[in-house]
Amino acid sequence: MATSLPEGYLPYFKTWEEKIGAFIEFSGESKAAVPSAPAPENALKDLPFAVKDNIAVKDFSISCGSKLLEHTKSPYTATAVQKLEALGGAVIGKTNMDEFGMGSSTDNSAIKRTNNPWDQSRVAGGSSGGSAAAVSAGLVPYALGSDTGGSIRQPAAFCGVVGLKPTYGAVSRFGLVAYASSLESIGILADTTERCRAVFAAIRGGDPLDQTSQDAPQGAPALYGDTHSKTVPRTIGVLSPEAIAKALASETGVSEGDKEAALRAAAEAAVLEDEVARGFELAKTRLKALGHTLLDVELPSLKYGVPAYYTIATAEASANLARFDSIRYGQRPDWAENPDDLIDKARDAGFGAEVKLRILLGTFVLRSGFQDRYYLRAQRIRGGIRRNFESYLGGSDYSLTNTVDAAHHCEAILLPVFPTRAFGRGPGNLTPFAQKAADLYTCCANLAGLPALAFPASVEGGLPVGVQLIGRAFAEGTLLDIVESYEASHPFPHPAGYQKFWS
Ligand code: GLN
């Protein structure tokens, strides 16, 4: 194995893991062959890392949090992981997640429960909850996750760590088990911004095995800028949560009965909890104190984000999950009458309720004759959201001269991540409907394909509050610069009992 774990680590790991249940598999060592050519000295060499259990690592579990794939081992390794291993990094385990990435708590995992390191009666967030909890408790310096509608940023915010969802296509998805292919990215949960940048530098880039992947275009901001890039004052757009809540509320009254009640419930679910509103205000004050200029922005199309996201995500999921027939891999029933019966039985027993719901919803919105009404409409909203962001940030084509007028130009837009801090379980906590409505702040970056970086703004009432910056396509470097200087003056918090093993 390439990595030896620090002295005292294994008992520390055991104590925490019993409390938080972040891992589906932990080997304590890498199963990867040590790279033949010695890797050059770099920040990731000999560092262990964890990988969400929907990203392939040869000979490790690839359960995707599902009964259907429990005990399945991957025959190959994802490109992103391979790149880290080539630099001398070592996978030490696979982390828990909502089944196939569908959820916001990791409680949709069929394998186990994951608890928040800050308060074990609360969830770690989801769907990359295991990765976030493992980093937050100091069990690994960083972990890979995937973000389709917020699944890196929301658990990062709940656990008080950094979470980067890269630009769509900036990191190869080869080896990521697909949920909604046009929305998702492999990304990073890390203990520090600097580490997040080093991991992103390692995993990004075009890959012949993923035709949607690409190198950063000429003209995009450098990932490692000059000595000033971290402190240079920037214009940061701020989307006021009040403006969103107001826009959502104005949608009520347009329809009757159940729809009206659902719209009202969705509007309520987007309102920020007091502590989150306080954390958001604090982030604004601190960014201003660091010399940045804040500019109020309006993104009127954002209020349609959640319905568009769930239409597109479920449509793609219904197609992507059709491959799980239990014939080539996965758990099989003991007995079946014929192949169709075998598939029916395997899927009935193997998929959880949320996955079944989304497959049904996906086939519903794609039904012939109804595509105009749902799927194509969602695609139009998606275009509107992208144009909305681009009217402030600029588009993805860096060869064009700047099309944004100076009065509106922002280098990043600050948004909340989620309306609540880590929530608890059981009655009185967020319903599955409210959890979906609350994806409003995160899912738009996926619909627009833009990079988004969540970071801990403050701790309020004993729990971390995260905020996020959304940037122009391939401008991860800018977001990391802003957050690195924030972290330098306001170091990120750790839960009680945290021990620092990684420098
Ligand atoms: N909460 C969202 C969902 O349930 C996000 C999922 C994700 O990003 N994988 O779909």
Short mmCIF file of C-alpha atoms and ligand atoms in Angstrom, two decimals:
data_model
loop_
_atom_site.label_atom_id
_atom_site.label_comp_id
_atom_site.label_asym_id
_atom_site.label_seq_id
_atom_site.Cartn_x
_atom_site.Cartn_y
_atom_site.Cartn_z
CA MET A 1 0.00 0.00 0.00
CA ALA A 2 1.14 3.49 -0.84
CA THR A 3 -0.04 5.12 2.35
CA SER A 4 0.64 4.43 5.98
CA LEU A 5 -1.97 5.81 8.32
CA PRO A 6 -0.81 8.15 11.08
CA GLU A 7 -0.14 6.93 14.61
CA GLY A 8 -3.33 6.80 16.69
CA TYR A 9 -5.57 7.06 13.64
CA LEU A 10 -7.25 3.64 13.73
CA PRO A 11 -8.71 3.93 17.26
CA TYR A 12 -9.79 7.50 16.40
CA PHE A 13 -11.46 6.21 13.27
CA LYS A 14 -13.26 3.44 15.17
CA THR A 15 -14.64 5.75 17.85
CA TRP A 16 -16.02 8.21 15.30
CA GLU A 17 -17.26 5.65 12.81
CA GLU A 18 -19.34 3.93 15.50
CA LYS A 19 -21.07 7.27 16.12
CA ILE A 20 -21.52 8.52 12.57
CA GLY A 21 -21.59 5.49 10.24
CA ALA A 22 -19.99 7.28 7.30
CA PHE A 23 -18.50 4.26 5.57
CA ILE A 24 -20.05 1.38 3.65
CA GLU A 25 -16.64 -0.23 3.29
CA PHE A 26 -13.38 0.65 5.01
CA SER A 27 -10.19 -1.14 4.15
CA GLY A 28 -7.74 1.03 6.03
CA GLU A 29 -5.48 0.64 3.04
CA SER A 30 -5.54 1.08 -0.67
CA LYS A 31 -6.12 -1.91 -2.89
CA ALA A 32 -4.59 -0.04 -5.79
CA ALA A 33 -1.29 -1.12 -7.22
CA VAL A 34 1.41 1.35 -6.27
CA PRO A 35 2.00 3.45 -9.41
CA SER A 36 4.95 2.09 -11.35
CA ALA A 37 6.61 5.44 -11.98
CA PRO A 38 7.24 7.24 -8.70
CA ALA A 39 4.82 10.14 -8.49
CA PRO A 40 6.38 13.60 -8.27
CA GLU A 41 6.24 15.39 -4.94
CA ASN A 42 2.78 16.82 -4.62
CA ALA A 43 0.22 17.81 -2.04
CA LEU A 44 -1.83 14.63 -2.44
CA LYS A 45 0.93 12.06 -2.30
CA ASP A 46 0.39 9.46 0.44
CA LEU A 47 -2.87 11.07 1.50
CA PRO A 48 -5.79 8.70 2.04
CA PHE A 49 -9.20 9.64 0.68
CA ALA A 50 -12.72 8.25 0.66
CA VAL A 51 -15.02 7.79 -2.33
CA LYS A 52 -18.81 7.93 -2.49
CA ASP A 53 -20.21 4.48 -3.16
CA ASN A 54 -21.51 5.38 -6.64
CA ILE A 55 -17.99 6.06 -7.99
CA ALA A 56 -16.12 2.98 -9.18
CA VAL A 57 -12.91 1.85 -7.47
CA LYS A 58 -11.64 -1.56 -8.56
CA ASP A 59 -12.32 -4.33 -6.03
CA PHE A 60 -14.22 -1.98 -3.72
CA SER A 61 -17.98 -1.92 -3.10
CA ILE A 62 -20.19 -0.10 -5.63
CA SER A 63 -23.55 -0.40 -3.87
CA CYS A 64 -24.86 3.11 -4.67
CA GLY A 65 -26.61 2.81 -1.31
CA SER A 66 -28.98 0.27 -2.85
CA LYS A 67 -30.04 -3.22 -1.74
CA LEU A 68 -29.94 -4.22 -5.37
CA LEU A 69 -26.18 -3.65 -5.63
CA GLU A 70 -25.21 -4.46 -2.03
CA HIS A 71 -22.03 -6.60 -1.99
CA THR A 72 -21.32 -5.81 -5.66
CA LYS A 73 -17.62 -5.08 -6.32
CA SER A 74 -16.42 -2.81 -9.08
CA PRO A 75 -14.29 -4.38 -11.82
CA TYR A 76 -12.68 -1.05 -12.75
CA THR A 77 -11.75 2.40 -11.44
CA ALA A 78 -13.27 5.79 -12.32
CA THR A 79 -10.98 8.24 -14.17
CA ALA A 80 -11.10 10.80 -11.32
CA VAL A 81 -9.96 8.18 -8.80
CA GLN A 82 -7.28 6.86 -11.16
CA LYS A 83 -5.83 10.35 -11.47
CA LEU A 84 -5.59 10.68 -7.69
CA GLU A 85 -4.03 7.24 -7.35
CA ALA A 86 -1.49 8.13 -10.02
CA LEU A 87 -0.41 11.02 -7.77
CA GLY A 88 0.10 8.64 -4.87
CA GLY A 89 -3.28 9.09 -3.14
CA ALA A 90 -4.91 6.00 -1.63
CA VAL A 91 -8.59 5.10 -1.41
CA ILE A 92 -9.31 3.87 2.11
CA GLY A 93 -13.02 3.32 1.85
CA LYS A 94 -16.42 3.85 0.23
CA THR A 95 -18.95 6.18 1.80
CA ASN A 96 -22.66 5.99 2.45
CA MET A 97 -25.19 7.83 0.28
CA ASP A 98 -28.88 8.15 -0.55
CA GLU A 99 -29.80 5.32 -2.90
CA PHE A 100 -28.50 6.24 -6.38
CA GLY A 101 -28.04 9.82 -5.17
CA MET A 102 -31.73 10.43 -4.62
CA GLY A 103 -32.26 12.37 -1.44
CA SER A 104 -31.02 15.08 0.92
CA SER A 105 -30.29 13.19 4.14
CA THR A 106 -28.50 9.90 3.31
CA ASP A 107 -31.43 8.24 5.11
CA ASN A 108 -32.54 6.90 1.70
CA SER A 109 -29.57 4.52 1.88
CA ALA A 110 -30.68 0.90 2.10
CA ILE A 111 -27.36 -0.02 3.73
CA LYS A 112 -27.06 2.06 6.91
CA ARG A 113 -27.67 5.35 8.72
CA THR A 114 -25.16 8.18 8.68
CA ASN A 115 -25.23 10.75 11.50
CA ASN A 116 -23.95 14.30 11.58
CA PRO A 117 -20.61 14.63 13.44
CA TRP A 118 -21.84 17.90 15.05
CA ASP A 119 -24.95 16.28 16.51
CA GLN A 120 -25.56 12.62 16.04
CA SER A 121 -29.32 12.94 16.32
CA ARG A 122 -29.26 14.86 13.04
CA VAL A 123 -28.61 13.83 9.45
CA ALA A 124 -25.35 14.54 7.64
CA GLY A 125 -27.26 15.75 4.58
CA GLY A 126 -27.26 14.05 1.21
CA SER A 127 -26.82 12.44 -1.00
CA SER A 128 -23.02 12.50 -0.38
CA GLY A 129 -23.63 12.40 3.41
CA GLY A 130 -21.02 9.72 4.15
CA SER A 131 -18.28 11.68 2.36
CA ALA A 132 -19.22 14.92 4.16
CA ALA A 133 -19.39 13.27 7.60
CA ALA A 134 -16.05 11.48 7.07
CA VAL A 135 -14.28 14.76 6.18
CA SER A 136 -16.00 16.73 8.96
CA ALA A 137 -14.92 14.21 11.62
CA GLY A 138 -11.36 14.27 10.30
CA LEU A 139 -11.42 10.62 9.15
CA VAL A 140 -10.09 11.67 5.75
CA PRO A 141 -8.69 15.00 4.51
CA TYR A 142 -10.96 14.87 1.48
CA ALA A 143 -13.50 12.67 -0.24
CA LEU A 144 -15.09 12.44 -3.65
CA GLY A 145 -18.82 12.90 -4.02
CA SER A 146 -21.28 13.54 -6.82
CA ASP A 147 -23.65 16.47 -7.22
CA THR A 148 -26.75 16.21 -9.41
CA GLY A 149 -28.87 18.81 -7.65
CA GLY A 150 -26.88 19.73 -4.56
CA SER A 151 -25.57 16.44 -3.22
CA ILE A 152 -22.06 17.71 -2.50
CA ARG A 153 -22.89 21.25 -1.36
CA GLN A 154 -25.83 20.50 0.94
CA PRO A 155 -24.04 17.80 3.04
CA ALA A 156 -20.91 20.01 3.01
CA ALA A 157 -23.02 22.82 4.50
CA PHE A 158 -24.62 20.47 7.06
CA CYS A 159 -21.24 19.12 8.22
CA GLY A 160 -19.15 22.31 8.03
CA VAL A 161 -16.74 21.41 5.21
CA VAL A 162 -15.89 22.76 1.75
CA GLY A 163 -17.87 21.27 -1.16
CA LEU A 164 -17.10 21.88 -4.83
CA LYS A 165 -19.46 21.02 -7.67
CA PRO A 166 -17.34 21.65 -10.75
CA THR A 167 -18.55 23.02 -14.09
CA TYR A 168 -20.47 20.36 -16.03
CA GLY A 169 -17.89 18.37 -17.99
CA ALA A 170 -14.83 19.72 -16.13
CA VAL A 171 -14.32 16.33 -14.45
CA SER A 172 -14.79 13.02 -16.25
CA ARG A 173 -17.89 11.09 -15.22
CA PHE A 174 -16.38 7.81 -16.39
CA GLY A 175 -16.94 5.40 -13.51
CA LEU A 176 -19.78 7.40 -11.92
CA VAL A 177 -22.99 5.37 -11.80
CA ALA A 178 -25.42 7.60 -13.67
CA TYR A 179 -28.48 9.12 -12.01
CA ALA A 180 -29.19 12.18 -14.20
CA SER A 181 -26.33 12.39 -16.69
CA SER A 182 -26.93 15.91 -18.00
CA LEU A 183 -26.92 17.44 -14.51
CA GLU A 184 -24.27 15.65 -12.51
CA SER A 185 -20.60 16.09 -11.77
CA ILE A 186 -18.06 14.29 -9.66
CA GLY A 187 -16.73 16.78 -7.12
CA ILE A 188 -14.90 17.26 -3.87
CA LEU A 189 -15.58 17.53 -0.15
CA ALA A 190 -12.51 18.77 1.70
CA ASP A 191 -11.28 20.08 5.03
CA THR A 192 -9.67 23.19 3.51
CA THR A 193 -10.07 25.29 0.38
CA GLU A 194 -6.42 24.76 -0.52
CA ARG A 195 -6.89 20.98 -0.44
CA CYS A 196 -10.06 21.27 -2.50
CA ARG A 197 -8.11 23.18 -5.15
CA ALA A 198 -5.30 20.59 -5.23
CA VAL A 199 -7.78 17.74 -5.69
CA PHE A 200 -9.67 19.61 -8.39
CA ALA A 201 -6.39 20.35 -10.19
CA ALA A 202 -5.69 16.61 -10.14
CA ILE A 203 -9.05 15.28 -11.33
CA ARG A 204 -10.17 17.85 -13.90
CA GLY A 205 -9.67 17.65 -17.66
CA GLY A 206 -11.04 16.01 -20.79
CA ASP A 207 -11.20 12.22 -20.88
CA PRO A 208 -11.69 10.14 -24.04
CA LEU A 209 -13.92 7.84 -21.96
CA ASP A 210 -16.44 10.65 -21.29
CA GLN A 211 -17.36 12.62 -24.35
CA THR A 212 -19.01 15.38 -22.33
CA SER A 213 -15.73 16.09 -20.53
CA GLN A 214 -13.33 18.79 -21.60
CA ASP A 215 -10.30 20.83 -20.58
CA ALA A 216 -10.88 24.37 -19.36
CA PRO A 217 -11.10 26.61 -22.43
CA GLN A 218 -8.44 29.18 -23.32
CA GLY A 219 -9.14 32.40 -21.49
CA ALA A 220 -10.82 30.84 -18.44
CA PRO A 221 -9.42 32.09 -15.10
CA ALA A 222 -6.34 30.18 -13.99
CA LEU A 223 -6.87 27.58 -11.29
CA TYR A 224 -3.68 28.79 -9.65
CA GLY A 225 -3.57 32.52 -10.21
CA ASP A 226 -0.80 34.98 -9.36
CA THR A 227 0.02 36.12 -5.84
CA HIS A 228 -2.73 38.75 -5.91
CA SER A 229 -5.57 36.61 -7.20
CA LYS A 230 -6.69 35.57 -3.71
CA THR A 231 -6.92 39.09 -2.37
CA VAL A 232 -8.02 41.07 -5.41
CA PRO A 233 -11.37 42.80 -4.73
CA ARG A 234 -14.19 41.38 -6.81
CA THR A 235 -17.80 42.15 -7.51
CA ILE A 236 -19.97 39.46 -5.98
CA GLY A 237 -23.65 39.28 -6.80
CA VAL A 238 -25.99 38.52 -3.91
CA LEU A 239 -29.30 36.85 -4.39
CA SER A 240 -31.37 37.97 -1.47
CA PRO A 241 -33.32 35.07 0.03
CA GLU A 242 -36.21 37.47 0.69
CA ALA A 243 -36.50 38.15 -3.04
CA ILE A 244 -36.75 34.44 -3.77
CA ALA A 245 -39.27 33.80 -1.03
CA LYS A 246 -41.37 36.70 -2.34
CA ALA A 247 -41.22 35.45 -5.92
CA LEU A 248 -42.28 31.99 -4.81
CA ALA A 249 -45.13 33.31 -2.70
CA SER A 250 -46.42 35.34 -5.67
CA GLU A 251 -46.94 32.07 -7.55
CA THR A 252 -49.68 31.06 -5.17
CA GLY A 253 -53.17 32.07 -6.10
CA VAL A 254 -52.71 31.05 -9.74
CA SER A 255 -54.35 27.69 -9.30
CA GLU A 256 -56.87 26.07 -7.09
CA GLY A 257 -57.16 23.20 -4.63
CA ASP A 258 -54.27 20.83 -4.11
CA LYS A 259 -51.98 22.75 -6.44
CA GLU A 260 -52.42 25.94 -4.47
CA ALA A 261 -51.58 24.11 -1.23
CA ALA A 262 -48.52 22.50 -2.81
CA LEU A 263 -47.28 25.86 -4.12
CA ARG A 264 -47.72 27.42 -0.70
CA ALA A 265 -45.85 24.54 0.94
CA ALA A 266 -43.02 24.88 -1.60
CA ALA A 267 -42.76 28.62 -0.92
CA GLU A 268 -42.66 28.01 2.83
CA ALA A 269 -39.97 25.36 2.47
CA ALA A 270 -37.67 27.88 0.75
CA VAL A 271 -37.79 30.42 3.59
CA LEU A 272 -34.51 30.49 5.50
CA GLU A 273 -34.42 29.35 9.10
CA ASP A 274 -33.33 32.30 11.33
CA GLU A 275 -29.90 30.79 12.00
CA VAL A 276 -29.27 30.26 8.29
CA ALA A 277 -30.35 33.84 7.53
CA ARG A 278 -27.90 35.03 10.21
CA GLY A 279 -25.05 32.96 8.73
CA PHE A 280 -25.83 34.32 5.27
CA GLU A 281 -25.75 37.93 6.52
CA LEU A 282 -22.49 37.27 8.32
CA ALA A 283 -20.94 35.89 5.12
CA LYS A 284 -21.99 39.08 3.32
CA THR A 285 -20.49 41.31 6.01
CA ARG A 286 -17.23 39.39 6.00
CA LEU A 287 -16.93 39.37 2.21
CA LYS A 288 -17.45 43.12 2.22
CA ALA A 289 -14.84 43.52 4.96
CA LEU A 290 -12.42 41.57 2.75
CA GLY A 291 -12.80 44.32 0.16
CA HIS A 292 -15.34 42.79 -2.21
CA THR A 293 -18.21 44.79 -3.65
CA LEU A 294 -21.64 43.25 -3.22
CA LEU A 295 -24.30 43.77 -5.86
CA ASP A 296 -27.94 42.73 -5.51
CA VAL A 297 -28.94 40.47 -8.38
CA GLU A 298 -32.28 39.17 -9.59
CA LEU A 299 -32.74 35.68 -10.96
CA PRO A 300 -36.46 35.54 -11.69
CA SER A 301 -36.34 32.13 -13.35
CA LEU A 302 -34.94 30.45 -10.24
CA LYS A 303 -38.40 29.89 -8.83
CA TYR A 304 -39.06 27.32 -11.56
CA GLY A 305 -35.83 25.49 -10.80
CA VAL A 306 -37.19 22.73 -8.59
CA PRO A 307 -40.00 21.57 -10.91
CA ALA A 308 -37.61 21.71 -13.88
CA TYR A 309 -34.93 19.84 -11.94
CA TYR A 310 -37.26 17.05 -10.81
CA THR A 311 -38.72 16.70 -14.30
CA ILE A 312 -35.33 16.36 -16.00
CA ALA A 313 -33.67 14.36 -13.21
CA THR A 314 -36.46 11.79 -12.99
CA ALA A 315 -36.73 11.50 -16.79
CA GLU A 316 -33.02 10.72 -17.03
CA ALA A 317 -33.12 8.46 -13.97
CA SER A 318 -35.90 6.36 -15.47
CA ALA A 319 -33.67 5.69 -18.48
CA ASN A 320 -30.39 5.29 -16.56
CA LEU A 321 -31.79 2.91 -13.98
CA ALA A 322 -33.28 0.60 -16.60
CA ARG A 323 -29.88 -1.14 -16.75
CA PHE A 324 -30.37 -2.62 -13.28
CA ASP A 325 -32.07 -5.84 -14.28
CA SER A 326 -30.08 -8.11 -11.93
CA ILE A 327 -29.07 -10.29 -14.84
CA ARG A 328 -25.53 -9.03 -15.34
CA TYR A 329 -24.98 -7.91 -11.75
CA GLY A 330 -26.87 -7.23 -8.54
CA GLN A 331 -28.98 -9.22 -6.09
CA ARG A 332 -31.26 -11.83 -7.60
CA PRO A 333 -34.43 -13.40 -6.29
CA ASP A 334 -34.15 -17.09 -5.27
CA TRP A 335 -36.66 -18.13 -7.83
CA ALA A 336 -38.38 -16.72 -10.91
CA GLU A 337 -40.71 -18.09 -13.55
CA ASN A 338 -38.92 -16.47 -16.51
CA PRO A 339 -36.51 -13.56 -17.25
CA ASP A 340 -39.24 -10.89 -17.04
CA ASP A 341 -40.38 -12.24 -13.72
CA LEU A 342 -36.76 -12.28 -12.52
CA ILE A 343 -36.30 -8.61 -13.40
CA ASP A 344 -39.62 -7.65 -11.79
CA LYS A 345 -38.83 -9.47 -8.58
CA ALA A 346 -35.26 -8.16 -8.39
CA ARG A 347 -36.32 -4.55 -8.94
CA ASP A 348 -39.25 -4.83 -6.57
CA ALA A 349 -37.03 -6.15 -3.78
CA GLY A 350 -33.91 -4.18 -4.71
CA PHE A 351 -35.12 -0.60 -5.21
CA GLY A 352 -36.31 1.55 -2.32
CA ALA A 353 -39.51 3.61 -2.32
CA GLU A 354 -37.88 6.90 -3.39
CA VAL A 355 -36.17 5.26 -6.36
CA LYS A 356 -39.42 3.62 -7.48
CA LEU A 357 -41.24 6.93 -7.14
CA ARG A 358 -38.69 8.70 -9.33
CA ILE A 359 -38.67 6.00 -12.01
CA LEU A 360 -42.45 6.26 -12.19
CA LEU A 361 -42.34 10.04 -12.32
CA GLY A 362 -39.67 9.90 -15.03
CA THR A 363 -41.66 7.55 -17.24
CA PHE A 364 -44.72 9.74 -16.65
CA VAL A 365 -43.07 12.96 -17.85
CA LEU A 366 -41.61 11.18 -20.90
CA ARG A 367 -44.86 9.47 -21.94
CA SER A 368 -45.60 9.91 -25.60
CA GLY A 369 -47.83 12.87 -26.32
CA PHE A 370 -46.95 14.57 -23.02
CA GLN A 371 -43.34 15.55 -23.61
CA ASP A 372 -44.28 19.10 -24.56
CA ARG A 373 -46.16 19.59 -21.38
CA TYR A 374 -43.40 18.48 -19.00
CA TYR A 375 -40.01 17.51 -20.37
CA LEU A 376 -39.61 20.11 -23.12
CA ARG A 377 -41.02 22.81 -20.89
CA ALA A 378 -38.47 21.90 -18.23
CA GLN A 379 -35.71 22.15 -20.86
CA ARG A 380 -36.90 25.65 -21.77
CA ILE A 381 -36.83 26.69 -18.12
CA ARG A 382 -33.34 25.24 -17.91
CA GLY A 383 -32.23 27.50 -20.77
CA GLY A 384 -33.83 30.50 -19.06
CA ILE A 385 -31.99 29.81 -15.79
CA ARG A 386 -28.68 29.51 -17.63
CA ARG A 387 -29.24 32.79 -19.50
CA ASN A 388 -30.21 34.47 -16.22
CA PHE A 389 -26.90 33.51 -14.61
CA GLU A 390 -24.96 34.34 -17.77
CA SER A 391 -26.43 37.84 -17.86
CA TYR A 392 -24.34 38.55 -14.74
CA LEU A 393 -21.41 36.14 -15.05
CA GLY A 394 -20.84 35.87 -18.80
CA GLY A 395 -21.22 32.75 -20.91
CA SER A 396 -19.02 29.71 -21.37
CA ASP A 397 -17.41 30.96 -24.57
CA TYR A 398 -14.27 32.80 -23.50
CA SER A 399 -13.34 33.69 -27.07
CA LEU A 400 -16.18 36.23 -27.21
CA THR A 401 -15.54 39.68 -25.84
CA ASN A 402 -17.39 40.35 -22.64
CA THR A 403 -21.10 40.58 -23.31
CA VAL A 404 -22.11 41.60 -19.79
CA ASP A 405 -22.45 45.33 -19.22
CA ALA A 406 -20.19 46.69 -16.52
CA ALA A 407 -23.01 47.71 -14.18
CA HIS A 408 -24.23 44.10 -13.93
CA HIS A 409 -21.02 42.16 -14.17
CA CYS A 410 -20.26 39.82 -11.24
CA GLU A 411 -17.46 37.31 -10.88
CA ALA A 412 -19.52 35.13 -8.55
CA ILE A 413 -23.01 35.02 -7.07
CA LEU A 414 -23.57 34.35 -3.38
CA LEU A 415 -26.55 32.18 -2.43
CA PRO A 416 -27.70 30.16 0.56
CA VAL A 417 -27.15 26.41 0.18
CA PHE A 418 -30.20 25.09 2.00
CA PRO A 419 -32.93 26.82 4.02
CA THR A 420 -32.16 24.86 7.21
CA ARG A 421 -29.14 23.61 9.10
CA ALA A 422 -28.75 19.84 9.50
CA PHE A 423 -32.21 18.56 10.36
CA GLY A 424 -33.28 15.79 12.72
CA ARG A 425 -35.32 12.69 12.01
CA GLY A 426 -38.95 11.89 12.59
CA PRO A 427 -42.13 13.91 12.93
CA GLY A 428 -41.73 17.68 13.05
CA ASN A 429 -38.71 17.55 10.75
CA LEU A 430 -38.53 18.12 7.00
CA THR A 431 -40.98 16.01 4.99
CA PRO A 432 -39.75 14.44 1.72
CA PHE A 433 -41.74 17.13 -0.13
CA ALA A 434 -40.14 19.97 1.86
CA GLN A 435 -36.69 18.45 1.27
CA LYS A 436 -37.29 18.56 -2.47
CA ALA A 437 -38.65 22.11 -2.43
CA ALA A 438 -35.56 23.13 -0.44
CA ASP A 439 -33.29 22.02 -3.32
CA LEU A 440 -34.14 25.38 -4.91
CA TYR A 441 -30.83 27.02 -3.99
CA THR A 442 -28.62 24.17 -5.19
CA CYS A 443 -30.29 22.62 -8.23
CA CYS A 444 -30.00 25.75 -10.40
CA ALA A 445 -26.20 25.48 -10.70
CA ASN A 446 -26.72 21.95 -12.08
CA LEU A 447 -29.42 23.08 -14.50
CA ALA A 448 -27.08 25.84 -15.72
CA GLY A 449 -23.97 23.59 -15.69
CA LEU A 450 -22.04 26.16 -13.62
CA PRO A 451 -19.42 25.62 -10.92
CA ALA A 452 -20.52 26.14 -7.32
CA LEU A 453 -18.49 26.12 -4.15
CA ALA A 454 -20.11 25.71 -0.72
CA PHE A 455 -18.18 26.71 2.38
CA PRO A 456 -18.85 27.12 6.10
CA ALA A 457 -19.88 30.71 6.81
CA SER A 458 -20.40 30.37 10.54
CA VAL A 459 -21.66 28.18 13.34
CA GLU A 460 -25.12 29.12 14.61
CA GLY A 461 -26.69 27.42 17.60
CA GLY A 462 -24.01 24.72 17.59
CA LEU A 463 -24.44 23.72 13.95
CA PRO A 464 -22.55 24.87 10.85
CA VAL A 465 -24.21 27.14 8.29
CA GLY A 466 -22.93 26.95 4.73
CA VAL A 467 -23.25 29.41 1.86
CA GLN A 468 -22.25 28.98 -1.77
CA LEU A 469 -20.70 30.94 -4.60
CA ILE A 470 -21.76 30.17 -8.16
CA GLY A 471 -19.36 31.19 -10.93
CA ARG A 472 -18.97 31.43 -14.67
CA ALA A 473 -18.32 28.14 -16.47
CA PHE A 474 -14.73 26.94 -15.80
CA ALA A 475 -14.13 29.74 -13.26
CA GLU A 476 -13.54 27.38 -10.31
CA GLY A 477 -10.25 29.24 -9.70
CA THR A 478 -12.10 32.48 -8.98
CA LEU A 479 -14.48 30.83 -6.51
CA LEU A 480 -11.60 29.07 -4.74
CA ASP A 481 -9.65 32.34 -4.53
CA ILE A 482 -12.52 34.16 -2.84
CA VAL A 483 -13.16 31.34 -0.40
CA GLU A 484 -9.50 30.79 0.40
CA SER A 485 -9.17 34.39 1.56
CA TYR A 486 -12.42 34.06 3.55
CA GLU A 487 -11.00 30.96 5.25
CA ALA A 488 -7.68 32.71 5.97
CA SER A 489 -9.48 35.27 8.14
CA HIS A 490 -12.27 32.98 9.36
CA PRO A 491 -10.88 29.45 9.74
CA PHE A 492 -13.42 26.69 9.21
CA PRO A 493 -14.91 25.15 12.35
CA HIS A 494 -14.66 21.55 13.55
CA PRO A 495 -17.04 19.41 15.61
CA ALA A 496 -16.22 18.57 19.24
CA GLY A 497 -13.72 15.71 19.44
CA TYR A 498 -12.07 16.54 16.10
CA GLN A 499 -8.41 15.70 15.88
CA LYS A 500 -6.25 16.99 13.04
CA PHE A 501 -4.35 14.18 11.35
CA TRP A 502 -3.67 15.72 7.97
CA SER A 503 -1.46 18.68 7.28
N1 GLN B 1 -31.63 16.34 -3.23
C1 GLN B 1 -31.49 16.17 -4.64
C2 GLN B 1 -32.22 14.94 -5.09
O1 GLN B 1 -32.73 14.28 -4.26
C3 GLN B 1 -30.04 16.17 -5.00
C4 GLN B 1 -29.50 14.87 -5.42
C5 GLN B 1 -28.10 14.88 -5.95
O2 GLN B 1 -27.48 15.92 -6.15
N2 GLN B 1 -27.63 13.68 -6.26
O3 GLN B 1 -32.30 14.64 -6.23
#
